[in-house]
Amino acid sequence: MKIRKVCVLGAGTLGSRVALQSALSGYEVTIYDIHPKALEDSKKVMPKIIQQLSKASGLDADAGIAAIESIIFTDNPNVAVSNADIINESVLEDVKVKNQVWELFGKIAPDKTIFTTNTSFLLPSMFAKISGRPDKFCSLHFHDVFYAKGVDIMPHPGTDPSLIPILEDFGRSLEQVPILIKKENHGYLFNAMLGAILSTAGKLFANGIGSFESIDKSYMVNFRVDMGPFGIMDTIGLDTVWHVTMNNKEEGAKDFAAILKRMLDEGKAGVKTGEGFYTYPNPKYKNHDFLE
């Protein structure tokens, strides 16, 4: 099967990046969201990404803008999925929401369409049946897309094995490194490891063991990296982190989930809202004296 048209469900941070990279890679792209404001925000953020890529990697800015202009942004599900060869879903990390999305698109997508979910911590088997096409359902999970170029391919027991090489080729065409997961696992490989770190950081903070700045400093100075656990959470989005933490049954997770909920109620969701644990676009951890 030759993939030509890509439909991205969800115009948030990751969905926007997947859609943009797909357009830059020469695919026809539609991006769908139930919220018109999310689509408008996506349109606004894409030129900023092109600007960053132009400076960092020499991407031709005019070609980048042309790619954006080729994308169809829509809140009409039938327009979004028309003639789509593949769907990649990046909606909220909520089983109920994802089930609603897949029940709808399972009914209206063309017979040829491959269904993939970009879920960070849930499993494809949770949604495969309700989509009506369990054999065509698989996780295809991107990370940053432009700076962290791994794409996780995780089938569920009912996934048609012939989809795997198609998804591997598709991932490579988007300049990603395909990583095949042999068995369903919450968090794939990398996110499972990262989740343990973020969970521990959250519990240390919630229990008053250290401030979020101190926890980040400890992580950054020892691993010699530019961002700590709380900077990472801001980047992921505190809404996503809250959904994962809320479902974590480990001791101490409930207290950290409560902190995240209070922050979200105050409109602090991380980078995408301009404030989370840090304030953006110039978070404190980027200051030259943060680790002094």
PDB file of C-alpha atoms in Angstrom:
ATOM      1  CA  MET A   1       0.000   0.000   0.000  1.00  0.00           C
ATOM      2  CA  LYS A   2       1.257   3.471  -0.896  1.00  0.00           C
ATOM      3  CA  ILE A   3       0.431   6.174   1.629  1.00  0.00           C
ATOM      4  CA  ARG A   4      -0.346   9.496  -0.002  1.00  0.00           C
ATOM      5  CA  LYS A   5      -2.882  11.236   2.213  1.00  0.00           C
ATOM      6  CA  VAL A   6      -2.473  11.656   5.972  1.00  0.00           C
ATOM      7  CA  CYS A   7      -5.252  12.621   8.366  1.00  0.00           C
ATOM      8  CA  VAL A   8      -4.190  13.869  11.813  1.00  0.00           C
ATOM      9  CA  LEU A   9      -6.820  13.926  14.556  1.00  0.00           C
ATOM     10  CA  GLY A  10      -6.085  16.527  17.206  1.00  0.00           C
ATOM     11  CA  ALA A  11      -4.473  19.927  16.595  1.00  0.00           C
ATOM     12  CA  GLY A  12      -2.517  20.100  19.837  1.00  0.00           C
ATOM     13  CA  THR A  13       1.253  20.295  20.215  1.00  0.00           C
ATOM     14  CA  LEU A  14       2.113  16.848  18.879  1.00  0.00           C
ATOM     15  CA  GLY A  15      -0.671  16.588  16.319  1.00  0.00           C
ATOM     16  CA  SER A  16       0.420  19.890  14.802  1.00  0.00           C
ATOM     17  CA  ARG A  17       4.007  18.679  14.540  1.00  0.00           C
ATOM     18  CA  VAL A  18       3.040  15.369  12.941  1.00  0.00           C
ATOM     19  CA  ALA A  19       0.851  17.208  10.431  1.00  0.00           C
ATOM     20  CA  LEU A  20       3.592  19.715   9.619  1.00  0.00           C
ATOM     21  CA  GLN A  21       6.287  17.086   9.177  1.00  0.00           C
ATOM     22  CA  SER A  22       3.944  15.049   6.975  1.00  0.00           C
ATOM     23  CA  ALA A  23       3.339  18.103   4.773  1.00  0.00           C
ATOM     24  CA  LEU A  24       7.073  18.890   4.651  1.00  0.00           C
ATOM     25  CA  SER A  25       7.641  15.279   3.557  1.00  0.00           C
ATOM     26  CA  GLY A  26       5.333  15.687   0.565  1.00  0.00           C
ATOM     27  CA  TYR A  27       2.102  14.125   1.824  1.00  0.00           C
ATOM     28  CA  GLU A  28      -1.385  15.522   1.395  1.00  0.00           C
ATOM     29  CA  VAL A  29      -2.430  16.417   4.929  1.00  0.00           C
ATOM     30  CA  THR A  30      -5.635  17.244   6.776  1.00  0.00           C
ATOM     31  CA  ILE A  31      -5.721  18.080  10.476  1.00  0.00           C
ATOM     32  CA  TYR A  32      -8.958  17.784  12.409  1.00  0.00           C
ATOM     33  CA  ASP A  33     -10.040  19.137  15.761  1.00  0.00           C
ATOM     34  CA  ILE A  34     -13.467  19.539  17.309  1.00  0.00           C
ATOM     35  CA  HIS A  35     -12.383  22.939  18.666  1.00  0.00           C
ATOM     36  CA  PRO A  36     -11.927  25.713  16.031  1.00  0.00           C
ATOM     37  CA  LYS A  37      -9.617  27.606  18.415  1.00  0.00           C
ATOM     38  CA  ALA A  38      -7.247  24.631  18.520  1.00  0.00           C
ATOM     39  CA  LEU A  39      -7.058  24.741  14.719  1.00  0.00           C
ATOM     40  CA  GLU A  40      -6.365  28.486  14.777  1.00  0.00           C
ATOM     41  CA  ASP A  41      -3.652  28.011  17.399  1.00  0.00           C
ATOM     42  CA  SER A  42      -2.124  25.259  15.266  1.00  0.00           C
ATOM     43  CA  LYS A  43      -2.031  27.581  12.246  1.00  0.00           C
ATOM     44  CA  LYS A  44      -0.265  30.208  14.344  1.00  0.00           C
ATOM     45  CA  VAL A  45       2.352  27.913  15.854  1.00  0.00           C
ATOM     46  CA  MET A  46       3.421  26.177  12.619  1.00  0.00           C
ATOM     47  CA  PRO A  47       5.184  29.243  11.105  1.00  0.00           C
ATOM     48  CA  LYS A  48       7.089  29.611  14.393  1.00  0.00           C
ATOM     49  CA  ILE A  49       8.272  26.010  14.090  1.00  0.00           C
ATOM     50  CA  ILE A  50       9.373  26.669  10.505  1.00  0.00           C
ATOM     51  CA  GLN A  51      11.292  29.723  11.702  1.00  0.00           C
ATOM     52  CA  GLN A  52      13.069  27.636  14.350  1.00  0.00           C
ATOM     53  CA  LEU A  53      13.864  24.865  11.868  1.00  0.00           C
ATOM     54  CA  SER A  54      15.156  27.398   9.363  1.00  0.00           C
ATOM     55  CA  LYS A  55      17.644  28.704  11.921  1.00  0.00           C
ATOM     56  CA  ALA A  56      18.596  25.320  13.345  1.00  0.00           C
ATOM     57  CA  SER A  57      18.758  23.099  10.282  1.00  0.00           C
ATOM     58  CA  GLY A  58      18.721  25.376   7.271  1.00  0.00           C
ATOM     59  CA  LEU A  59      15.201  24.440   6.189  1.00  0.00           C
ATOM     60  CA  ASP A  60      14.038  26.648   3.321  1.00  0.00           C
ATOM     61  CA  ALA A  61      11.532  28.946   5.029  1.00  0.00           C
ATOM     62  CA  ASP A  62       9.517  29.531   1.844  1.00  0.00           C
ATOM     63  CA  ALA A  63       9.152  25.784   1.316  1.00  0.00           C
ATOM     64  CA  GLY A  64       8.065  25.460   4.935  1.00  0.00           C
ATOM     65  CA  ILE A  65       5.367  28.098   4.573  1.00  0.00           C
ATOM     66  CA  ALA A  66       4.196  26.457   1.337  1.00  0.00           C
ATOM     67  CA  ALA A  67       3.876  23.159   3.229  1.00  0.00           C
ATOM     68  CA  ILE A  68       1.704  24.834   5.870  1.00  0.00           C
ATOM     69  CA  GLU A  69      -0.496  26.394   3.191  1.00  0.00           C
ATOM     70  CA  SER A  70      -1.056  22.955   1.668  1.00  0.00           C
ATOM     71  CA  ILE A  71      -2.549  21.590   4.902  1.00  0.00           C
ATOM     72  CA  ILE A  72      -6.335  21.471   5.251  1.00  0.00           C
ATOM     73  CA  PHE A  73      -7.437  22.529   8.757  1.00  0.00           C
ATOM     74  CA  THR A  74     -10.993  21.426   9.493  1.00  0.00           C
ATOM     75  CA  ASP A  75     -13.542  20.723  12.227  1.00  0.00           C
ATOM     76  CA  ASN A  76     -15.570  18.629   9.780  1.00  0.00           C
ATOM     77  CA  PRO A  77     -14.758  14.922  10.299  1.00  0.00           C
ATOM     78  CA  ASN A  78     -15.932  13.917   6.809  1.00  0.00           C
ATOM     79  CA  VAL A  79     -13.657  16.483   5.163  1.00  0.00           C
ATOM     80  CA  ALA A  80     -10.773  15.419   7.391  1.00  0.00           C
ATOM     81  CA  VAL A  81     -10.898  11.743   6.518  1.00  0.00           C
ATOM     82  CA  SER A  82     -11.901  12.001   2.870  1.00  0.00           C
ATOM     83  CA  ASN A  83      -9.675   9.646   0.830  1.00  0.00           C
ATOM     84  CA  ALA A  84      -7.232   9.264   3.770  1.00  0.00           C
ATOM     85  CA  ASP A  85      -4.717   6.424   3.559  1.00  0.00           C
ATOM     86  CA  ILE A  86      -3.776   6.711   7.230  1.00  0.00           C
ATOM     87  CA  ILE A  87      -5.156   8.365  10.361  1.00  0.00           C
ATOM     88  CA  ASN A  88      -2.887   9.324  13.218  1.00  0.00           C
ATOM     89  CA  GLU A  89      -4.865  10.263  16.335  1.00  0.00           C
ATOM     90  CA  SER A  90      -3.407  12.671  18.906  1.00  0.00           C
ATOM     91  CA  VAL A  91      -6.394  13.630  21.050  1.00  0.00           C
ATOM     92  CA  LEU A  92      -6.544  13.880  24.839  1.00  0.00           C
ATOM     93  CA  GLU A  93      -5.123  10.973  26.886  1.00  0.00           C
ATOM     94  CA  ASP A  94      -8.590   9.959  28.000  1.00  0.00           C
ATOM     95  CA  VAL A  95     -10.077   6.565  27.165  1.00  0.00           C
ATOM     96  CA  LYS A  96     -13.624   7.924  26.870  1.00  0.00           C
ATOM     97  CA  VAL A  97     -12.583  10.719  24.480  1.00  0.00           C
ATOM     98  CA  LYS A  98     -10.475   8.421  22.324  1.00  0.00           C
ATOM     99  CA  ASN A  99     -13.275   5.853  22.150  1.00  0.00           C
ATOM    100  CA  GLN A 100     -15.686   8.535  20.946  1.00  0.00           C
ATOM    101  CA  VAL A 101     -13.222   9.617  18.273  1.00  0.00           C
ATOM    102  CA  TRP A 102     -12.545   6.103  17.022  1.00  0.00           C
ATOM    103  CA  GLU A 103     -16.197   5.105  17.047  1.00  0.00           C
ATOM    104  CA  LEU A 104     -16.938   8.092  14.797  1.00  0.00           C
ATOM    105  CA  PHE A 105     -14.014   7.731  12.406  1.00  0.00           C
ATOM    106  CA  GLY A 106     -14.404   3.978  12.240  1.00  0.00           C
ATOM    107  CA  LYS A 107     -17.777   4.593  10.641  1.00  0.00           C
ATOM    108  CA  ILE A 108     -16.817   7.318   8.151  1.00  0.00           C
ATOM    109  CA  ALA A 109     -13.237   6.523   7.082  1.00  0.00           C
ATOM    110  CA  PRO A 110     -12.614   4.855   3.699  1.00  0.00           C
ATOM    111  CA  ASP A 111     -12.162   1.080   3.787  1.00  0.00           C
ATOM    112  CA  LYS A 112      -8.485   1.446   2.855  1.00  0.00           C
ATOM    113  CA  THR A 113      -7.598   3.686   5.807  1.00  0.00           C
ATOM    114  CA  ILE A 114      -5.030   2.492   8.345  1.00  0.00           C
ATOM    115  CA  PHE A 115      -5.890   3.542  11.903  1.00  0.00           C
ATOM    116  CA  THR A 116      -3.075   4.596  14.224  1.00  0.00           C
ATOM    117  CA  THR A 117      -3.090   6.159  17.672  1.00  0.00           C
ATOM    118  CA  ASN A 118      -0.404   8.487  18.995  1.00  0.00           C
ATOM    119  CA  THR A 119      -1.314   7.747  22.613  1.00  0.00           C
ATOM    120  CA  SER A 120       1.576   8.188  25.033  1.00  0.00           C
ATOM    121  CA  PHE A 121       0.654   5.687  27.746  1.00  0.00           C
ATOM    122  CA  LEU A 122      -2.545   3.855  26.770  1.00  0.00           C
ATOM    123  CA  LEU A 123      -2.747   0.670  24.694  1.00  0.00           C
ATOM    124  CA  PRO A 124      -4.049   0.181  21.138  1.00  0.00           C
ATOM    125  CA  SER A 125      -6.178  -2.783  22.254  1.00  0.00           C
ATOM    126  CA  MET A 126      -8.255  -0.318  24.314  1.00  0.00           C
ATOM    127  CA  PHE A 127      -9.599   1.300  21.117  1.00  0.00           C
ATOM    128  CA  ALA A 128      -9.124  -1.276  18.353  1.00  0.00           C
ATOM    129  CA  LYS A 129     -12.484  -2.994  18.763  1.00  0.00           C
ATOM    130  CA  ILE A 130     -14.594   0.165  18.943  1.00  0.00           C
ATOM    131  CA  SER A 131     -12.945   1.417  15.738  1.00  0.00           C
ATOM    132  CA  GLY A 132     -14.584  -1.487  13.919  1.00  0.00           C
ATOM    133  CA  ARG A 133     -11.276  -2.382  12.258  1.00  0.00           C
ATOM    134  CA  PRO A 134      -9.053  -4.054  14.849  1.00  0.00           C
ATOM    135  CA  ASP A 135      -6.910  -5.652  12.150  1.00  0.00           C
ATOM    136  CA  LYS A 136      -6.038  -2.198  10.753  1.00  0.00           C
ATOM    137  CA  PHE A 137      -5.360  -0.648  14.162  1.00  0.00           C
ATOM    138  CA  CYS A 138      -1.904   0.015  15.614  1.00  0.00           C
ATOM    139  CA  SER A 139      -0.083   2.516  17.812  1.00  0.00           C
ATOM    140  CA  LEU A 140       2.168   4.908  15.904  1.00  0.00           C
ATOM    141  CA  HIS A 141       3.618   7.143  18.571  1.00  0.00           C
ATOM    142  CA  PHE A 142       5.787  10.147  17.741  1.00  0.00           C
ATOM    143  CA  HIS A 143       7.901  12.080  20.212  1.00  0.00           C
ATOM    144  CA  ASP A 144       8.952  15.660  19.378  1.00  0.00           C
ATOM    145  CA  VAL A 145       9.085  14.817  15.633  1.00  0.00           C
ATOM    146  CA  PHE A 146      11.707  17.467  14.803  1.00  0.00           C
ATOM    147  CA  TYR A 147      14.238  17.058  17.602  1.00  0.00           C
ATOM    148  CA  ALA A 148      13.435  13.639  19.080  1.00  0.00           C
ATOM    149  CA  LYS A 149      13.053  11.508  15.976  1.00  0.00           C
ATOM    150  CA  GLY A 150      11.843   8.165  17.236  1.00  0.00           C
ATOM    151  CA  VAL A 151       8.476   6.722  16.237  1.00  0.00           C
ATOM    152  CA  ASP A 152       7.120   3.785  18.239  1.00  0.00           C
ATOM    153  CA  ILE A 153       5.188   1.098  16.371  1.00  0.00           C
ATOM    154  CA  MET A 154       3.196  -1.034  18.797  1.00  0.00           C
ATOM    155  CA  PRO A 155       0.639  -3.514  17.424  1.00  0.00           C
ATOM    156  CA  HIS A 156      -2.006  -5.191  19.571  1.00  0.00           C
ATOM    157  CA  PRO A 157      -2.612  -8.954  19.284  1.00  0.00           C
ATOM    158  CA  GLY A 158      -5.192  -8.443  16.510  1.00  0.00           C
ATOM    159  CA  THR A 159      -3.123  -6.120  14.296  1.00  0.00           C
ATOM    160  CA  ASP A 160      -2.496  -7.431  10.782  1.00  0.00           C
ATOM    161  CA  PRO A 161       1.300  -8.055  10.670  1.00  0.00           C
ATOM    162  CA  SER A 162       1.423  -6.731   7.104  1.00  0.00           C
ATOM    163  CA  LEU A 163       0.841  -3.214   8.485  1.00  0.00           C
ATOM    164  CA  ILE A 164       4.176  -3.141  10.286  1.00  0.00           C
ATOM    165  CA  PRO A 165       6.491  -2.690   7.258  1.00  0.00           C
ATOM    166  CA  ILE A 166       4.083  -0.088   5.847  1.00  0.00           C
ATOM    167  CA  LEU A 167       4.266   1.895   9.081  1.00  0.00           C
ATOM    168  CA  GLU A 168       8.034   1.482   9.273  1.00  0.00           C
ATOM    169  CA  ASP A 169       8.421   2.888   5.759  1.00  0.00           C
ATOM    170  CA  PHE A 170       6.023   5.708   6.567  1.00  0.00           C
ATOM    171  CA  GLY A 171       7.995   6.573   9.687  1.00  0.00           C
ATOM    172  CA  ARG A 172      11.267   6.673   7.761  1.00  0.00           C
ATOM    173  CA  SER A 173       9.698   8.902   5.122  1.00  0.00           C
ATOM    174  CA  LEU A 174       9.012  11.407   7.913  1.00  0.00           C
ATOM    175  CA  GLU A 175      12.706  11.256   8.898  1.00  0.00           C
ATOM    176  CA  GLN A 176      11.926   9.239  12.019  1.00  0.00           C
ATOM    177  CA  VAL A 177      13.605   6.099  13.390  1.00  0.00           C
ATOM    178  CA  PRO A 178      10.999   3.297  13.632  1.00  0.00           C
ATOM    179  CA  ILE A 179      11.086   1.410  16.945  1.00  0.00           C
ATOM    180  CA  LEU A 180       9.054  -1.791  17.000  1.00  0.00           C
ATOM    181  CA  ILE A 181       7.500  -2.819  20.322  1.00  0.00           C
ATOM    182  CA  LYS A 182       6.996  -6.601  20.463  1.00  0.00           C
ATOM    183  CA  LYS A 183       4.278  -6.596  23.117  1.00  0.00           C
ATOM    184  CA  GLU A 184       1.771  -3.999  24.244  1.00  0.00           C
ATOM    185  CA  ASN A 185       3.263  -1.962  27.064  1.00  0.00           C
ATOM    186  CA  HIS A 186       2.083   1.223  28.746  1.00  0.00           C
ATOM    187  CA  GLY A 187       4.559   3.906  27.697  1.00  0.00           C
ATOM    188  CA  TYR A 188       6.262   1.849  24.954  1.00  0.00           C
ATOM    189  CA  LEU A 189      10.008   1.779  25.750  1.00  0.00           C
ATOM    190  CA  PHE A 190      11.176   5.363  26.187  1.00  0.00           C
ATOM    191  CA  ASN A 191       8.017   6.709  27.814  1.00  0.00           C
ATOM    192  CA  ALA A 192       7.983   3.802  30.251  1.00  0.00           C
ATOM    193  CA  MET A 193      11.477   4.792  31.374  1.00  0.00           C
ATOM    194  CA  LEU A 194      10.700   8.517  31.317  1.00  0.00           C
ATOM    195  CA  GLY A 195       7.411   7.985  33.163  1.00  0.00           C
ATOM    196  CA  ALA A 196       9.250   6.392  36.075  1.00  0.00           C
ATOM    197  CA  ILE A 197      11.509   9.454  36.313  1.00  0.00           C
ATOM    198  CA  LEU A 198       8.651  11.970  36.084  1.00  0.00           C
ATOM    199  CA  SER A 199       6.558  10.033  38.585  1.00  0.00           C
ATOM    200  CA  THR A 200       9.409   9.966  41.092  1.00  0.00           C
ATOM    201  CA  ALA A 201      10.102  13.678  40.578  1.00  0.00           C
ATOM    202  CA  GLY A 202       6.422  14.473  41.126  1.00  0.00           C
ATOM    203  CA  LYS A 203       6.273  12.471  44.360  1.00  0.00           C
ATOM    204  CA  LEU A 204       9.466  14.094  45.680  1.00  0.00           C
ATOM    205  CA  PHE A 205       7.939  17.513  45.040  1.00  0.00           C
ATOM    206  CA  ALA A 206       4.489  16.660  46.417  1.00  0.00           C
ATOM    207  CA  ASN A 207       6.035  15.224  49.571  1.00  0.00           C
ATOM    208  CA  GLY A 208       8.071  18.380  50.171  1.00  0.00           C
ATOM    209  CA  ILE A 209      11.435  16.654  49.760  1.00  0.00           C
ATOM    210  CA  GLY A 210      12.655  19.313  47.332  1.00  0.00           C
ATOM    211  CA  SER A 211      11.419  22.228  45.255  1.00  0.00           C
ATOM    212  CA  PHE A 212      10.764  21.569  41.580  1.00  0.00           C
ATOM    213  CA  GLU A 213      13.771  23.788  40.754  1.00  0.00           C
ATOM    214  CA  SER A 214      16.049  21.734  43.050  1.00  0.00           C
ATOM    215  CA  ILE A 215      14.812  18.470  41.571  1.00  0.00           C
ATOM    216  CA  ASP A 216      15.462  19.777  38.060  1.00  0.00           C
ATOM    217  CA  LYS A 217      18.909  21.045  39.035  1.00  0.00           C
ATOM    218  CA  SER A 218      19.835  17.653  40.494  1.00  0.00           C
ATOM    219  CA  TYR A 219      18.751  15.903  37.312  1.00  0.00           C
ATOM    220  CA  MET A 220      20.343  18.395  34.923  1.00  0.00           C
ATOM    221  CA  VAL A 221      23.724  18.655  36.586  1.00  0.00           C
ATOM    222  CA  ASN A 222      24.153  14.903  36.972  1.00  0.00           C
ATOM    223  CA  PHE A 223      22.944  13.905  33.503  1.00  0.00           C
ATOM    224  CA  ARG A 224      24.484  16.994  31.861  1.00  0.00           C
ATOM    225  CA  VAL A 225      21.268  17.849  30.047  1.00  0.00           C
ATOM    226  CA  ASP A 226      19.471  21.145  29.366  1.00  0.00           C
ATOM    227  CA  MET A 227      16.129  20.306  30.968  1.00  0.00           C
ATOM    228  CA  GLY A 228      14.919  18.527  34.100  1.00  0.00           C
ATOM    229  CA  PRO A 229      11.756  16.533  34.872  1.00  0.00           C
ATOM    230  CA  PHE A 230       9.543  19.579  35.482  1.00  0.00           C
ATOM    231  CA  GLY A 231      10.751  21.308  32.327  1.00  0.00           C
ATOM    232  CA  ILE A 232       9.971  18.080  30.482  1.00  0.00           C
ATOM    233  CA  MET A 233       6.476  17.994  31.987  1.00  0.00           C
ATOM    234  CA  ASP A 234       5.873  21.577  30.853  1.00  0.00           C
ATOM    235  CA  THR A 235       6.937  20.583  27.349  1.00  0.00           C
ATOM    236  CA  ILE A 236       4.696  17.505  27.264  1.00  0.00           C
ATOM    237  CA  GLY A 237       1.756  19.512  28.617  1.00  0.00           C
ATOM    238  CA  LEU A 238       0.547  19.351  32.220  1.00  0.00           C
ATOM    239  CA  ASP A 239      -2.898  18.220  31.064  1.00  0.00           C
ATOM    240  CA  THR A 240      -1.354  15.066  29.617  1.00  0.00           C
ATOM    241  CA  VAL A 241       0.842  14.586  32.691  1.00  0.00           C
ATOM    242  CA  TRP A 242      -2.212  14.982  34.939  1.00  0.00           C
ATOM    243  CA  HIS A 243      -4.218  12.353  33.044  1.00  0.00           C
ATOM    244  CA  VAL A 244      -1.344   9.880  33.355  1.00  0.00           C
ATOM    245  CA  THR A 245      -0.682  10.722  37.015  1.00  0.00           C
ATOM    246  CA  MET A 246      -4.373  10.531  37.920  1.00  0.00           C
ATOM    247  CA  ASN A 247      -4.428   6.915  36.727  1.00  0.00           C
ATOM    248  CA  ASN A 248      -1.210   6.019  38.554  1.00  0.00           C
ATOM    249  CA  LYS A 249      -2.031   3.806  41.552  1.00  0.00           C
ATOM    250  CA  GLU A 250       1.388   4.178  43.179  1.00  0.00           C
ATOM    251  CA  GLU A 251       1.622   5.752  46.615  1.00  0.00           C
ATOM    252  CA  GLY A 252       2.096   9.527  46.415  1.00  0.00           C
ATOM    253  CA  ALA A 253       0.784   9.901  42.858  1.00  0.00           C
ATOM    254  CA  LYS A 254      -2.580  11.177  44.091  1.00  0.00           C
ATOM    255  CA  ASP A 255      -0.950  14.133  45.871  1.00  0.00           C
ATOM    256  CA  PHE A 256       0.987  15.168  42.785  1.00  0.00           C
ATOM    257  CA  ALA A 257      -2.122  14.792  40.615  1.00  0.00           C
ATOM    258  CA  ALA A 258      -3.894  17.233  42.945  1.00  0.00           C
ATOM    259  CA  ILE A 259      -1.100  19.787  42.469  1.00  0.00           C
ATOM    260  CA  LEU A 260      -1.322  19.416  38.692  1.00  0.00           C
ATOM    261  CA  LYS A 261      -5.103  19.826  38.784  1.00  0.00           C
ATOM    262  CA  ARG A 262      -4.808  23.106  40.716  1.00  0.00           C
ATOM    263  CA  MET A 263      -2.296  24.383  38.163  1.00  0.00           C
ATOM    264  CA  LEU A 264      -4.551  23.433  35.266  1.00  0.00           C
ATOM    265  CA  ASP A 265      -7.507  25.153  36.918  1.00  0.00           C
ATOM    266  CA  GLU A 266      -5.341  28.294  36.966  1.00  0.00           C
ATOM    267  CA  GLY A 267      -4.667  27.943  33.223  1.00  0.00           C
ATOM    268  CA  LYS A 268      -1.110  26.688  33.692  1.00  0.00           C
ATOM    269  CA  ALA A 269      -0.666  23.805  31.258  1.00  0.00           C
ATOM    270  CA  GLY A 270       3.005  24.335  30.403  1.00  0.00           C
ATOM    271  CA  VAL A 271       4.724  25.675  27.309  1.00  0.00           C
ATOM    272  CA  LYS A 272       1.519  25.818  25.271  1.00  0.00           C
ATOM    273  CA  THR A 273      -0.132  28.278  27.687  1.00  0.00           C
ATOM    274  CA  GLY A 274       3.009  30.239  28.516  1.00  0.00           C
ATOM    275  CA  GLU A 275       3.190  29.009  32.103  1.00  0.00           C
ATOM    276  CA  GLY A 276       3.485  25.740  33.959  1.00  0.00           C
ATOM    277  CA  PHE A 277       6.118  25.077  36.562  1.00  0.00           C
ATOM    278  CA  TYR A 278       8.147  27.663  34.654  1.00  0.00           C
ATOM    279  CA  THR A 279       7.200  30.758  32.634  1.00  0.00           C
ATOM    280  CA  TYR A 280       7.725  30.748  28.855  1.00  0.00           C
ATOM    281  CA  PRO A 281       9.210  31.528  26.361  1.00  0.00           C
ATOM    282  CA  ASN A 282      12.173  32.185  28.690  1.00  0.00           C
ATOM    283  CA  PRO A 283      12.050  29.569  31.455  1.00  0.00           C
ATOM    284  CA  LYS A 284      14.394  29.978  34.396  1.00  0.00           C
ATOM    285  CA  TYR A 285      16.203  26.690  33.679  1.00  0.00           C
ATOM    286  CA  LYS A 286      17.599  28.205  30.468  1.00  0.00           C
ATOM    287  CA  ASN A 287      19.351  31.006  32.355  1.00  0.00           C
ATOM    288  CA  HIS A 288      23.138  30.660  32.404  1.00  0.00           C
ATOM    289  CA  ASP A 289      23.166  30.906  36.212  1.00  0.00           C
ATOM    290  CA  PHE A 290      20.461  28.307  36.893  1.00  0.00           C
ATOM    291  CA  LEU A 291      23.028  25.623  37.777  1.00  0.00           C
ATOM    292  CA  GLU A 292      25.378  27.921  39.677  1.00  0.00           C
TER     293      GLU A 292
END
